[in-house]
Amino acid sequence: MTVTVEERLRYPQLADKIMTAAEAASFIKDGMTLGLSGFTRAGDAKAVPHALVERAKTENFKVDVYTGASLGSDTDALMSDAGIVRKRLPFQVDRTMRSHINKGDLYFVDQHLSVTAEYLRQGSIKGVDVAIVEATAITEDGLLIPTTSVGNSPIFIQDADKVIIELNLASYPELEGIHDIYIPEPQGERQPIPIIHSADRIGQKGIPLDMDKVIAVVVTDLEDSPSLIVPPDEETQQMANYLLDFFRDEVKAGRLTNKLAPLQSGIGSVANAVLAGMVDSEFEDLEVFSEVLQDAVFDLIDAGKVKTASCCSITLSKEKMESVFHHLDKYADKLVLRPQEISNNPEVIRRMGLICMNTALEFDIYGNVNSTHVLGTKMMNGIGGSGDFARAGRISIFVTKSTAKDGKISSIVPFVSHVDHSEHDVDVVVTEQGIADLRGLAPRERAELIIENCAHPKYKSALRAYFEEAKTHGGQTPHILEKAFSFHTNFAKYGTMLSPEEN
Ligand code: COA
């Protein structure tokens, strides 16, 4: 692909703003708040954040960093190791940054991904000083065409005092036309968001730029980091099979048809395995309305199973990147990339009646879900969009393997050590042991089913013993408070969630 800067920078007045990443980074001062493009490693600002890290070798400064979601190119690792991040929101997935967060080296605000834009619009969090946004092109009429994600870029650009554009010549020009940028009015003055079907286009093809704010254009050719998707193993395949059978039962019961309902799937191997399992299934004419599109959605489009897919980022494995981005024309009429406040908008999710599939770290015998905090205190990644979808969806499903760390941890516990999704937002839970449909069940009925169907055999009797003893204390949701975290305290003491007597 040979492209010239002129082909991409079609707003000639910006030509005199072209400079190096280091020059652009020099505009960033200590104490500023940056709004970076990027969502699940896709479409992230790359060159300027890396130049900032370089600057930190000779200068002490700290900035607050807002993004869409996770960044690629090791940017979070490099920034946190350099000690330049004071506060980070709303999501990250980086091992190094996670360890700095858990040591207390920086503040992390773990936020529903649809709400950052609302907070900025309300002025209830610190505003953005500089937005740094990756672009495929700037059009003649002054629209910024994003690359492989939209994320929070529209609100960052709107809210920021200054804008730095990373014009990425390695991104595919065919991306132009795939985005749909709709920016809602402030709350209180807002009209309904007019999306009825996943492919509905309601906005503009790019983000309107106020040219007076643009202080730099940095030309780059840096590719997105590929997704780290792990192929299905026996257990994830088993979970996918339970879910496919669950959908078949919904069809038999007349609650769904073979078209199912628009599908949302969180990132990860189970979600990918479920979607992959649909390639050879009877389900057809499917709609996807999700946050991230992973490899399997494109296999489903290729198989003629998925009609349309809406998202706010496309995150693919290396091989899939080549096959999808080199043939974008094949997918263009089926794909829509939106801002995350629209892809994850509870108003739209409830109206469309989504089937939402997300991953838990642990859930408890009553169906409360912890997606974020390892053993109650240590941040893993963040809640991401899972809460946006779980609360508003038609069927809210959580999946997890029944054990972690070679069986020393049970993912089903008496009481979750941190609550991200309360029992009220959780309809179905699935492990490789089985599935529990919790809809319409009272807490005591839920506990019976979860322990019976989802717990690993090694932990079943300890969970049952807890539940039986708790029932002797009475209550709508029986608990023995001094033993509610016994699984977690056992792990801290013995390195396994069972006490020596139970083992
Ligand atoms: N207690 C402690 N650690 C646990 C655990 C538990 N109950 N369950 C899993 N883990 C550990 C695993 O051992 C693994 O550790 P490692 O990285 O040291 O190997 C790690 O957590 C990840 O688990 P894995 O089984 O590989 O799952 P995953 O990659 O599918 O990630 C989540 C699972 C929950 C961390 C991930 O899905 C997430 O961040 N979810 C929240 C955000 C979200 O849902 N986003 C999508 C919304 S659209």
Short mmCIF file of C-alpha atoms in Angstrom, two decimals, residues 13-501:
data_model
loop_
_atom_site.label_atom_id
_atom_site.label_comp_id
_atom_site.label_asym_id
_atom_site.label_seq_id
_atom_site.Cartn_x
_atom_site.Cartn_y
_atom_site.Cartn_z
CA GLN A 13 -4.28 24.18 6.10
CA LEU A 14 -3.06 21.49 8.52
CA ALA A 15 0.09 20.79 6.51
CA ASP A 16 2.10 23.38 8.44
CA LYS A 17 1.24 21.58 11.70
CA ILE A 18 3.23 18.48 10.69
CA MET A 19 6.03 17.80 13.16
CA THR A 20 7.83 14.95 14.91
CA ALA A 21 6.33 13.02 17.81
CA ALA A 22 8.95 14.53 20.15
CA GLU A 23 8.03 18.06 19.08
CA ALA A 24 4.33 17.30 19.59
CA ALA A 25 5.04 15.73 22.99
CA SER A 26 6.80 18.94 24.07
CA PHE A 27 3.36 20.65 24.24
CA ILE A 28 2.42 18.34 27.10
CA LYS A 29 3.12 19.81 30.51
CA ASP A 30 3.26 18.46 34.05
CA GLY A 31 -0.23 18.04 35.56
CA MET A 32 -2.11 17.91 32.26
CA THR A 33 -4.86 15.42 31.41
CA LEU A 34 -4.47 13.52 28.15
CA GLY A 35 -7.26 11.84 26.21
CA LEU A 36 -5.72 9.07 24.11
CA SER A 37 -7.44 7.21 21.31
CA GLY A 38 -7.34 3.43 21.66
CA PHE A 39 -9.64 0.59 22.58
CA THR A 40 -8.60 -3.04 23.18
CA ARG A 41 -5.21 -2.45 21.53
CA ALA A 42 -6.85 -1.04 18.39
CA GLY A 43 -6.51 2.48 16.97
CA ASP A 44 -4.36 3.68 19.86
CA ALA A 45 -2.19 6.79 19.83
CA LYS A 46 1.29 5.32 19.70
CA ALA A 47 4.05 7.73 18.67
CA VAL A 48 3.36 10.68 20.99
CA PRO A 49 2.88 8.64 24.20
CA HIS A 50 6.16 6.85 23.40
CA ALA A 51 7.87 10.22 22.85
CA LEU A 52 6.56 11.31 26.25
CA VAL A 53 8.12 8.22 27.83
CA GLU A 54 11.40 9.20 26.16
CA ARG A 55 11.10 12.72 27.60
CA ALA A 56 10.68 11.26 31.07
CA LYS A 57 14.33 10.12 30.91
CA THR A 58 15.44 13.71 31.41
CA GLU A 59 12.46 15.39 33.03
CA ASN A 60 10.11 14.76 35.94
CA PHE A 61 6.43 15.15 35.18
CA LYS A 62 3.11 13.39 35.66
CA VAL A 63 -0.07 13.36 33.62
CA ASP A 64 -3.55 11.88 33.95
CA VAL A 65 -4.31 9.48 31.11
CA TYR A 66 -7.82 8.78 29.85
CA THR A 67 -8.40 6.33 27.01
CA GLY A 68 -11.21 4.39 25.38
CA ALA A 69 -10.00 1.12 26.90
CA SER A 70 -6.72 -0.82 26.74
CA LEU A 71 -3.75 0.38 24.70
CA GLY A 72 -1.37 -1.71 22.61
CA SER A 73 2.32 -1.18 21.79
CA ASP A 74 3.24 -1.69 25.46
CA THR A 75 2.27 1.94 26.02
CA ASP A 76 0.70 1.37 29.45
CA ALA A 77 3.74 -0.65 30.56
CA LEU A 78 6.20 1.99 29.36
CA MET A 79 4.26 4.92 30.79
CA SER A 80 3.76 3.31 34.19
CA ASP A 81 7.38 2.12 34.41
CA ALA A 82 8.50 5.66 33.55
CA GLY A 83 6.38 6.91 36.45
CA ILE A 84 4.61 9.55 34.36
CA VAL A 85 1.01 8.50 35.06
CA ARG A 86 -0.72 10.05 38.08
CA LYS A 87 -4.19 8.74 37.29
CA ARG A 88 -5.46 6.31 34.65
CA LEU A 89 -9.03 5.62 33.52
CA PRO A 90 -11.28 3.86 32.52
CA PHE A 91 -9.66 0.46 31.70
CA GLN A 92 -6.31 -1.25 31.13
CA VAL A 93 -5.14 -4.83 30.68
CA ASP A 94 -1.42 -4.47 31.08
CA ARG A 95 0.51 -6.71 33.49
CA THR A 96 3.12 -4.02 34.31
CA MET A 97 0.62 -1.22 34.78
CA ARG A 98 -1.54 -3.58 36.87
CA SER A 99 1.37 -4.21 39.19
CA HIS A 100 2.00 -0.43 39.57
CA ILE A 101 -1.71 0.09 40.26
CA ASN A 102 -1.69 -2.62 42.92
CA LYS A 103 1.43 -1.16 44.54
CA GLY A 104 -0.33 2.19 44.75
CA ASP A 105 2.12 3.94 42.39
CA LEU A 106 -0.77 5.44 40.41
CA TYR A 107 -4.50 5.90 40.80
CA PHE A 108 -6.78 3.82 38.63
CA VAL A 109 -10.45 4.71 38.17
CA ASP A 110 -12.27 1.57 37.07
CA GLN A 111 -15.24 2.86 35.12
CA HIS A 112 -18.14 1.57 33.00
CA LEU A 113 -16.91 2.28 29.50
CA SER A 114 -20.08 4.10 28.45
CA VAL A 115 -19.84 6.69 31.22
CA THR A 116 -16.49 8.44 30.77
CA ALA A 117 -18.00 10.56 27.99
CA GLU A 118 -20.97 11.49 30.19
CA TYR A 119 -18.70 12.55 33.06
CA LEU A 120 -16.65 14.72 30.71
CA ARG A 121 -19.77 16.26 29.22
CA GLN A 122 -21.12 16.99 32.72
CA GLY A 123 -17.76 18.40 33.81
CA SER A 124 -17.76 16.05 36.79
CA ILE A 125 -14.24 14.74 36.12
CA LYS A 126 -11.16 16.77 35.23
CA GLY A 127 -11.42 17.89 31.60
CA VAL A 128 -9.02 16.89 28.84
CA ASP A 129 -6.17 19.30 28.12
CA VAL A 130 -4.75 17.49 25.10
CA ALA A 131 -6.47 14.85 22.97
CA ILE A 132 -4.06 12.60 21.05
CA VAL A 133 -5.97 10.72 18.40
CA GLU A 134 -4.90 8.34 15.67
CA ALA A 135 -6.44 9.04 12.25
CA THR A 136 -6.64 7.31 8.89
CA ALA A 137 -7.36 10.61 7.16
CA ILE A 138 -8.49 14.19 7.60
CA THR A 139 -11.14 15.01 5.03
CA GLU A 140 -11.56 18.14 2.91
CA ASP A 141 -14.40 19.22 5.16
CA GLY A 142 -12.43 18.81 8.36
CA LEU A 143 -13.54 15.40 9.64
CA LEU A 144 -11.05 13.17 11.41
CA ILE A 145 -11.48 9.59 10.17
CA PRO A 146 -10.42 7.28 13.01
CA THR A 147 -8.55 4.03 12.41
CA THR A 148 -9.56 0.65 13.93
CA SER A 149 -11.39 2.00 16.97
CA VAL A 150 -13.50 5.01 17.84
CA GLY A 151 -13.57 4.61 21.60
CA ASN A 152 -13.80 7.94 23.42
CA SER A 153 -12.07 9.97 20.69
CA PRO A 154 -15.13 12.12 19.80
CA ILE A 155 -15.64 13.34 23.37
CA PHE A 156 -11.88 13.77 23.91
CA ILE A 157 -11.68 15.96 20.81
CA GLN A 158 -14.78 17.90 21.84
CA ASP A 159 -13.64 18.39 25.43
CA ALA A 160 -9.92 19.05 24.86
CA ASP A 161 -8.26 22.45 24.69
CA LYS A 162 -5.73 21.14 22.16
CA VAL A 163 -5.66 18.23 19.71
CA ILE A 164 -2.69 16.26 18.41
CA ILE A 165 -3.37 14.01 15.42
CA GLU A 166 -1.33 10.88 14.71
CA LEU A 167 -1.94 10.42 11.00
CA ASN A 168 -1.21 6.74 10.45
CA LEU A 169 -0.25 5.93 6.87
CA ALA A 170 -0.16 2.21 7.70
CA SER A 171 -3.87 2.19 8.46
CA TYR A 172 -6.20 1.12 5.70
CA PRO A 173 -7.78 3.91 3.64
CA GLU A 174 -10.81 1.62 3.13
CA LEU A 175 -11.67 2.28 6.79
CA GLU A 176 -13.12 5.58 5.62
CA GLY A 177 -16.89 5.16 5.54
CA ILE A 178 -17.03 2.41 8.19
CA HIS A 179 -17.32 4.73 11.20
CA ASP A 180 -20.57 6.28 12.36
CA ILE A 181 -19.92 9.20 14.68
CA TYR A 182 -22.95 10.24 16.65
CA ILE A 183 -22.40 12.60 19.56
CA PRO A 184 -25.37 12.82 21.94
CA GLU A 185 -26.57 16.13 23.34
CA PRO A 186 -26.05 16.82 27.06
CA GLN A 187 -28.32 14.90 29.43
CA GLY A 188 -31.60 16.67 29.91
CA GLU A 189 -31.59 17.98 26.35
CA ARG A 190 -30.96 14.63 24.71
CA GLN A 191 -33.10 13.06 22.00
CA PRO A 192 -33.53 9.27 21.86
CA ILE A 193 -30.57 7.61 20.15
CA PRO A 194 -32.24 6.35 16.97
CA ILE A 195 -30.64 2.91 16.65
CA ILE A 196 -33.09 0.05 16.11
CA HIS A 197 -30.83 -2.43 14.28
CA SER A 198 -27.10 -2.97 14.64
CA ALA A 199 -26.26 -1.58 11.19
CA ASP A 200 -28.26 1.63 11.53
CA ARG A 201 -26.16 4.67 10.64
CA ILE A 202 -27.14 7.77 12.55
CA GLY A 203 -24.13 10.08 12.43
CA GLN A 204 -21.21 11.32 10.36
CA LYS A 205 -18.35 9.32 8.84
CA GLY A 206 -15.76 11.16 10.93
CA ILE A 207 -15.22 13.30 14.02
CA PRO A 208 -15.69 17.05 13.43
CA LEU A 209 -12.45 18.92 14.20
CA ASP A 210 -12.19 22.46 15.46
CA MET A 211 -9.06 23.38 13.47
CA ASP A 212 -8.09 26.07 15.96
CA LYS A 213 -7.49 23.34 18.53
CA VAL A 214 -5.15 21.27 16.34
CA ILE A 215 -1.58 21.96 17.44
CA ALA A 216 0.26 19.10 15.75
CA VAL A 217 -0.01 16.43 13.08
CA VAL A 218 2.43 13.56 13.54
CA VAL A 219 2.76 11.24 10.55
CA THR A 220 3.26 7.60 11.57
CA ASP A 221 3.20 4.11 10.10
CA LEU A 222 2.84 2.04 13.25
CA GLU A 223 0.60 -1.01 13.18
CA ASP A 224 -1.86 -2.01 15.91
CA SER A 225 -0.75 -4.71 18.31
CA PRO A 226 -2.56 -7.94 17.44
CA SER A 227 -5.03 -9.49 19.88
CA LEU A 228 -3.73 -12.07 22.31
CA ILE A 229 -6.55 -14.51 21.71
CA VAL A 230 -5.95 -18.06 22.89
CA PRO A 231 -7.52 -20.82 20.77
CA PRO A 232 -10.38 -22.72 22.47
CA ASP A 233 -9.28 -25.52 24.81
CA GLU A 234 -11.46 -28.43 25.94
CA GLU A 235 -12.99 -26.42 28.78
CA THR A 236 -13.81 -23.27 26.81
CA GLN A 237 -15.25 -25.47 24.05
CA GLN A 238 -17.41 -27.22 26.66
CA MET A 239 -18.73 -23.86 27.92
CA ALA A 240 -19.46 -22.81 24.35
CA ASN A 241 -21.41 -26.05 23.82
CA TYR A 242 -23.53 -25.43 26.95
CA LEU A 243 -24.34 -21.97 25.70
CA LEU A 244 -25.25 -23.14 22.22
CA ASP A 245 -27.62 -25.72 23.78
CA PHE A 246 -29.05 -23.00 26.01
CA PHE A 247 -29.81 -20.91 22.91
CA ARG A 248 -31.43 -23.98 21.27
CA ASP A 249 -33.67 -24.37 24.33
CA GLU A 250 -34.65 -20.69 24.11
CA VAL A 251 -35.64 -21.26 20.48
CA LYS A 252 -37.61 -24.41 21.40
CA ALA A 253 -39.42 -22.47 24.12
CA GLY A 254 -40.39 -19.83 21.56
CA ARG A 255 -38.51 -17.02 23.31
CA LEU A 256 -36.02 -16.64 20.45
CA THR A 257 -35.82 -17.68 16.81
CA ASN A 258 -32.81 -19.01 14.94
CA LYS A 259 -31.82 -15.40 14.42
CA LEU A 260 -31.40 -15.22 18.21
CA ALA A 261 -31.09 -11.60 19.38
CA PRO A 262 -28.25 -9.15 18.75
CA LEU A 263 -25.14 -10.62 20.34
CA GLN A 264 -22.60 -8.91 22.57
CA SER A 265 -19.53 -10.84 23.56
CA GLY A 266 -16.74 -9.69 25.82
CA ILE A 267 -13.17 -10.19 24.83
CA GLY A 268 -11.58 -13.56 25.61
CA SER A 269 -11.39 -17.11 24.45
CA VAL A 270 -14.79 -18.36 25.67
CA ALA A 271 -16.67 -15.59 23.91
CA ASN A 272 -14.67 -16.27 20.78
CA ALA A 273 -15.33 -20.03 21.10
CA VAL A 274 -19.10 -19.48 21.44
CA LEU A 275 -19.20 -17.37 18.33
CA ALA A 276 -16.89 -19.81 16.50
CA GLY A 277 -19.30 -22.62 17.46
CA MET A 278 -22.08 -20.84 15.61
CA VAL A 279 -20.33 -21.23 12.25
CA ASP A 280 -21.61 -24.81 11.89
CA SER A 281 -24.86 -24.28 13.76
CA GLU A 282 -28.45 -23.75 12.66
CA PHE A 283 -28.32 -20.09 13.84
CA GLU A 284 -28.45 -17.63 10.98
CA ASP A 285 -29.04 -14.01 9.99
CA LEU A 286 -27.31 -13.01 13.20
CA GLU A 287 -26.73 -9.44 14.31
CA VAL A 288 -23.78 -8.46 16.45
CA PHE A 289 -23.93 -5.34 18.61
CA SER A 290 -20.80 -5.41 20.68
CA GLU A 291 -17.91 -3.44 21.97
CA VAL A 292 -15.08 -5.32 20.30
CA LEU A 293 -15.15 -7.53 17.23
CA GLN A 294 -12.78 -10.46 17.52
CA ASP A 295 -11.72 -13.02 14.88
CA ALA A 296 -14.81 -15.22 15.15
CA VAL A 297 -17.21 -12.50 14.02
CA PHE A 298 -15.38 -12.30 10.70
CA ASP A 299 -15.54 -16.11 10.32
CA LEU A 300 -19.29 -15.82 10.88
CA ILE A 301 -19.58 -13.08 8.28
CA ASP A 302 -17.55 -15.23 5.85
CA ALA A 303 -19.87 -18.17 6.56
CA GLY A 304 -22.88 -16.00 5.76
CA LYS A 305 -24.16 -16.30 9.33
CA VAL A 306 -23.72 -12.73 10.50
CA LYS A 307 -25.68 -10.11 8.62
CA THR A 308 -24.36 -7.01 10.36
CA ALA A 309 -21.92 -6.16 13.12
CA SER A 310 -21.61 -2.96 15.14
CA CYS A 311 -18.76 -2.24 17.54
CA CYS A 312 -16.38 0.46 18.72
CA SER A 313 -13.17 -1.42 17.92
CA ILE A 314 -11.82 -4.26 15.80
CA THR A 315 -9.14 -6.31 17.55
CA LEU A 316 -7.80 -9.23 15.56
CA SER A 317 -5.03 -11.80 15.63
CA LYS A 318 -2.09 -11.18 13.30
CA GLU A 319 -3.37 -13.63 10.65
CA LYS A 320 -6.90 -12.30 10.79
CA MET A 321 -5.71 -8.70 10.51
CA GLU A 322 -4.24 -9.51 7.14
CA SER A 323 -7.28 -11.31 5.80
CA VAL A 324 -9.78 -8.73 7.09
CA PHE A 325 -7.99 -5.44 6.49
CA HIS A 326 -6.78 -6.47 3.01
CA HIS A 327 -10.38 -7.22 2.03
CA LEU A 328 -12.27 -4.55 3.89
CA ASP A 329 -14.50 -3.98 0.85
CA LYS A 330 -16.00 -7.44 1.54
CA TYR A 331 -17.09 -6.33 5.02
CA ALA A 332 -17.73 -2.63 4.54
CA ASP A 333 -21.51 -2.80 4.13
CA LYS A 334 -21.86 -5.07 7.17
CA LEU A 335 -19.68 -3.18 9.65
CA VAL A 336 -20.27 -0.04 11.72
CA LEU A 337 -17.70 1.42 14.15
CA ARG A 338 -19.20 3.75 16.76
CA PRO A 339 -18.10 5.79 19.78
CA GLN A 340 -18.11 3.63 22.92
CA GLU A 341 -20.83 5.72 24.54
CA ILE A 342 -23.06 4.50 21.68
CA SER A 343 -21.81 0.90 21.27
CA ASN A 344 -22.24 0.44 25.03
CA ASN A 345 -25.28 2.65 25.50
CA PRO A 346 -27.77 1.13 27.96
CA GLU A 347 -30.69 2.87 26.21
CA VAL A 348 -29.82 1.12 22.94
CA ILE A 349 -28.87 -2.19 24.58
CA ARG A 350 -32.22 -2.42 26.38
CA ARG A 351 -34.18 -1.40 23.27
CA MET A 352 -32.48 -3.98 21.05
CA GLY A 353 -32.67 -6.73 23.68
CA LEU A 354 -29.11 -7.99 23.52
CA ILE A 355 -27.78 -11.38 24.54
CA CYS A 356 -24.69 -10.40 26.54
CA MET A 357 -21.81 -12.77 27.27
CA ASN A 358 -19.01 -11.66 29.57
CA THR A 359 -16.33 -13.29 31.68
CA ALA A 360 -16.12 -13.47 35.47
CA LEU A 361 -13.12 -14.05 37.67
CA GLU A 362 -15.41 -15.57 40.30
CA PHE A 363 -19.08 -15.74 41.14
CA ASP A 364 -20.83 -16.75 44.32
CA ILE A 365 -23.52 -19.23 45.19
CA TYR A 366 -26.19 -16.52 44.78
CA GLY A 367 -24.95 -15.21 41.42
CA ASN A 368 -23.01 -12.08 42.35
CA VAL A 369 -20.05 -11.64 39.98
CA ASN A 370 -16.53 -10.36 40.51
CA SER A 371 -14.88 -9.51 37.18
CA THR A 372 -12.08 -7.29 38.39
CA HIS A 373 -10.44 -7.93 41.75
CA VAL A 374 -8.21 -10.96 42.30
CA LEU A 375 -8.91 -12.31 45.79
CA GLY A 376 -10.84 -9.17 46.62
CA THR A 377 -8.15 -6.52 46.47
CA LYS A 378 -5.83 -6.72 43.46
CA MET A 379 -6.99 -5.14 40.22
CA MET A 380 -6.92 -7.38 37.17
CA ASN A 381 -8.17 -5.31 34.20
CA GLY A 382 -11.29 -3.40 35.11
CA ILE A 383 -15.03 -3.75 34.62
CA GLY A 384 -14.80 -2.60 31.01
CA GLY A 385 -18.12 -2.67 29.22
CA SER A 386 -19.41 -5.72 31.06
CA GLY A 387 -21.62 -3.63 33.38
CA ASP A 388 -23.04 -1.53 30.56
CA PHE A 389 -24.24 -4.71 28.89
CA ALA A 390 -25.08 -6.90 31.90
CA ARG A 391 -27.49 -4.42 33.48
CA ALA A 392 -29.33 -3.49 30.28
CA GLY A 393 -29.23 -6.72 28.25
CA ARG A 394 -32.09 -9.16 27.59
CA ILE A 395 -30.09 -12.16 28.81
CA SER A 396 -26.99 -11.49 30.84
CA ILE A 397 -24.58 -14.42 30.80
CA PHE A 398 -21.30 -14.81 32.70
CA VAL A 399 -18.75 -17.51 31.94
CA THR A 400 -15.66 -18.68 33.79
CA LYS A 401 -13.71 -21.88 34.29
CA SER A 402 -14.75 -23.48 37.59
CA THR A 403 -11.21 -23.33 38.97
CA ALA A 404 -8.07 -21.23 38.49
CA LYS A 405 -4.38 -21.65 39.34
CA ASP A 406 -4.22 -25.42 38.81
CA GLY A 407 -7.36 -26.04 40.82
CA LYS A 408 -6.14 -24.23 43.94
CA ILE A 409 -8.77 -21.52 43.45
CA SER A 410 -12.49 -22.20 43.08
CA SER A 411 -14.19 -19.64 40.86
CA ILE A 412 -17.44 -20.40 42.71
CA VAL A 413 -17.23 -19.10 46.27
CA PRO A 414 -19.63 -18.57 49.17
CA PHE A 415 -19.48 -14.78 48.76
CA VAL A 416 -17.59 -12.89 46.06
CA SER A 417 -14.69 -10.90 47.42
CA HIS A 418 -15.66 -7.89 45.29
CA VAL A 419 -18.96 -7.18 43.53
CA ASP A 420 -19.02 -5.87 39.98
CA HIS A 421 -22.34 -7.35 38.88
CA SER A 422 -24.87 -7.99 41.57
CA GLU A 423 -27.20 -11.00 41.53
CA HIS A 424 -29.85 -8.69 40.03
CA ASP A 425 -27.86 -8.27 36.81
CA VAL A 426 -26.93 -11.91 36.28
CA ASP A 427 -29.26 -14.29 34.43
CA VAL A 428 -27.10 -17.25 33.48
CA VAL A 429 -23.73 -18.54 34.72
CA VAL A 430 -21.62 -21.12 32.91
CA THR A 431 -18.50 -23.11 33.72
CA GLU A 432 -17.05 -26.19 32.04
CA GLN A 433 -19.04 -28.18 34.65
CA GLY A 434 -22.41 -26.91 33.50
CA ILE A 435 -24.84 -24.05 33.19
CA ALA A 436 -27.27 -22.46 35.66
CA ASP A 437 -30.23 -20.49 34.36
CA LEU A 438 -31.00 -18.20 37.28
CA ARG A 439 -33.91 -16.29 35.77
CA GLY A 440 -36.84 -16.15 38.13
CA LEU A 441 -35.01 -18.00 40.89
CA ALA A 442 -34.87 -16.86 44.52
CA PRO A 443 -31.46 -16.82 46.23
CA ARG A 444 -31.92 -20.22 47.88
CA GLU A 445 -32.94 -21.77 44.54
CA ARG A 446 -29.98 -20.10 42.85
CA ALA A 447 -27.52 -21.54 45.35
CA GLU A 448 -28.83 -25.11 44.84
CA LEU A 449 -28.45 -24.83 41.07
CA ILE A 450 -25.10 -23.06 41.01
CA ILE A 451 -23.46 -25.51 43.42
CA GLU A 452 -24.97 -28.50 41.62
CA ASN A 453 -24.33 -27.43 38.03
CA CYS A 454 -21.32 -25.11 38.02
CA ALA A 455 -18.95 -25.84 40.91
CA HIS A 456 -15.94 -28.10 40.42
CA PRO A 457 -16.46 -31.52 42.11
CA LYS A 458 -13.46 -30.81 44.37
CA TYR A 459 -15.25 -27.79 45.91
CA LYS A 460 -18.87 -28.94 45.82
CA SER A 461 -19.06 -30.42 49.32
CA ALA A 462 -17.42 -27.38 50.98
CA LEU A 463 -19.85 -25.05 49.19
CA ARG A 464 -22.80 -27.25 50.08
CA ALA A 465 -21.69 -27.42 53.73
CA TYR A 466 -21.47 -23.63 53.83
CA PHE A 467 -24.93 -23.23 52.29
CA GLU A 468 -26.53 -25.80 54.63
CA GLU A 469 -25.00 -24.17 57.70
CA ALA A 470 -25.97 -20.68 56.46
CA LYS A 471 -29.57 -21.81 56.07
CA THR A 472 -29.67 -22.68 59.77
CA HIS A 473 -29.10 -18.95 60.44
CA GLY A 474 -32.08 -18.04 58.25
CA GLY A 475 -32.42 -15.04 55.98
CA GLN A 476 -33.50 -14.29 52.42
CA THR A 477 -29.90 -14.74 51.30
CA PRO A 478 -28.41 -16.99 53.98
CA HIS A 479 -24.82 -16.26 54.99
CA ILE A 480 -22.52 -16.87 57.93
CA LEU A 481 -20.67 -13.58 57.89
CA GLU A 482 -17.60 -14.79 59.74
CA LYS A 483 -17.18 -17.63 57.21
CA ALA A 484 -18.34 -15.86 54.04
CA PHE A 485 -14.74 -15.33 52.88
CA SER A 486 -13.41 -18.65 54.22
CA PHE A 487 -12.42 -19.79 50.71
CA HIS A 488 -10.31 -16.66 50.25
CA THR A 489 -8.77 -16.74 53.72
CA ASN A 490 -7.98 -20.45 53.26
CA PHE A 491 -6.12 -19.58 50.06
CA ALA A 492 -4.10 -16.92 51.86
CA LYS A 493 -3.26 -19.38 54.67
CA TYR A 494 -2.88 -22.71 52.87
CA GLY A 495 -2.36 -21.83 49.20
CA THR A 496 -5.64 -23.52 48.32
CA MET A 497 -9.26 -22.57 48.94
CA LEU A 498 -9.93 -25.72 50.94
CA SER A 499 -8.77 -25.99 54.56
CA PRO A 500 -6.57 -29.04 55.41
CA GLU A 501 -9.66 -30.78 56.92
#
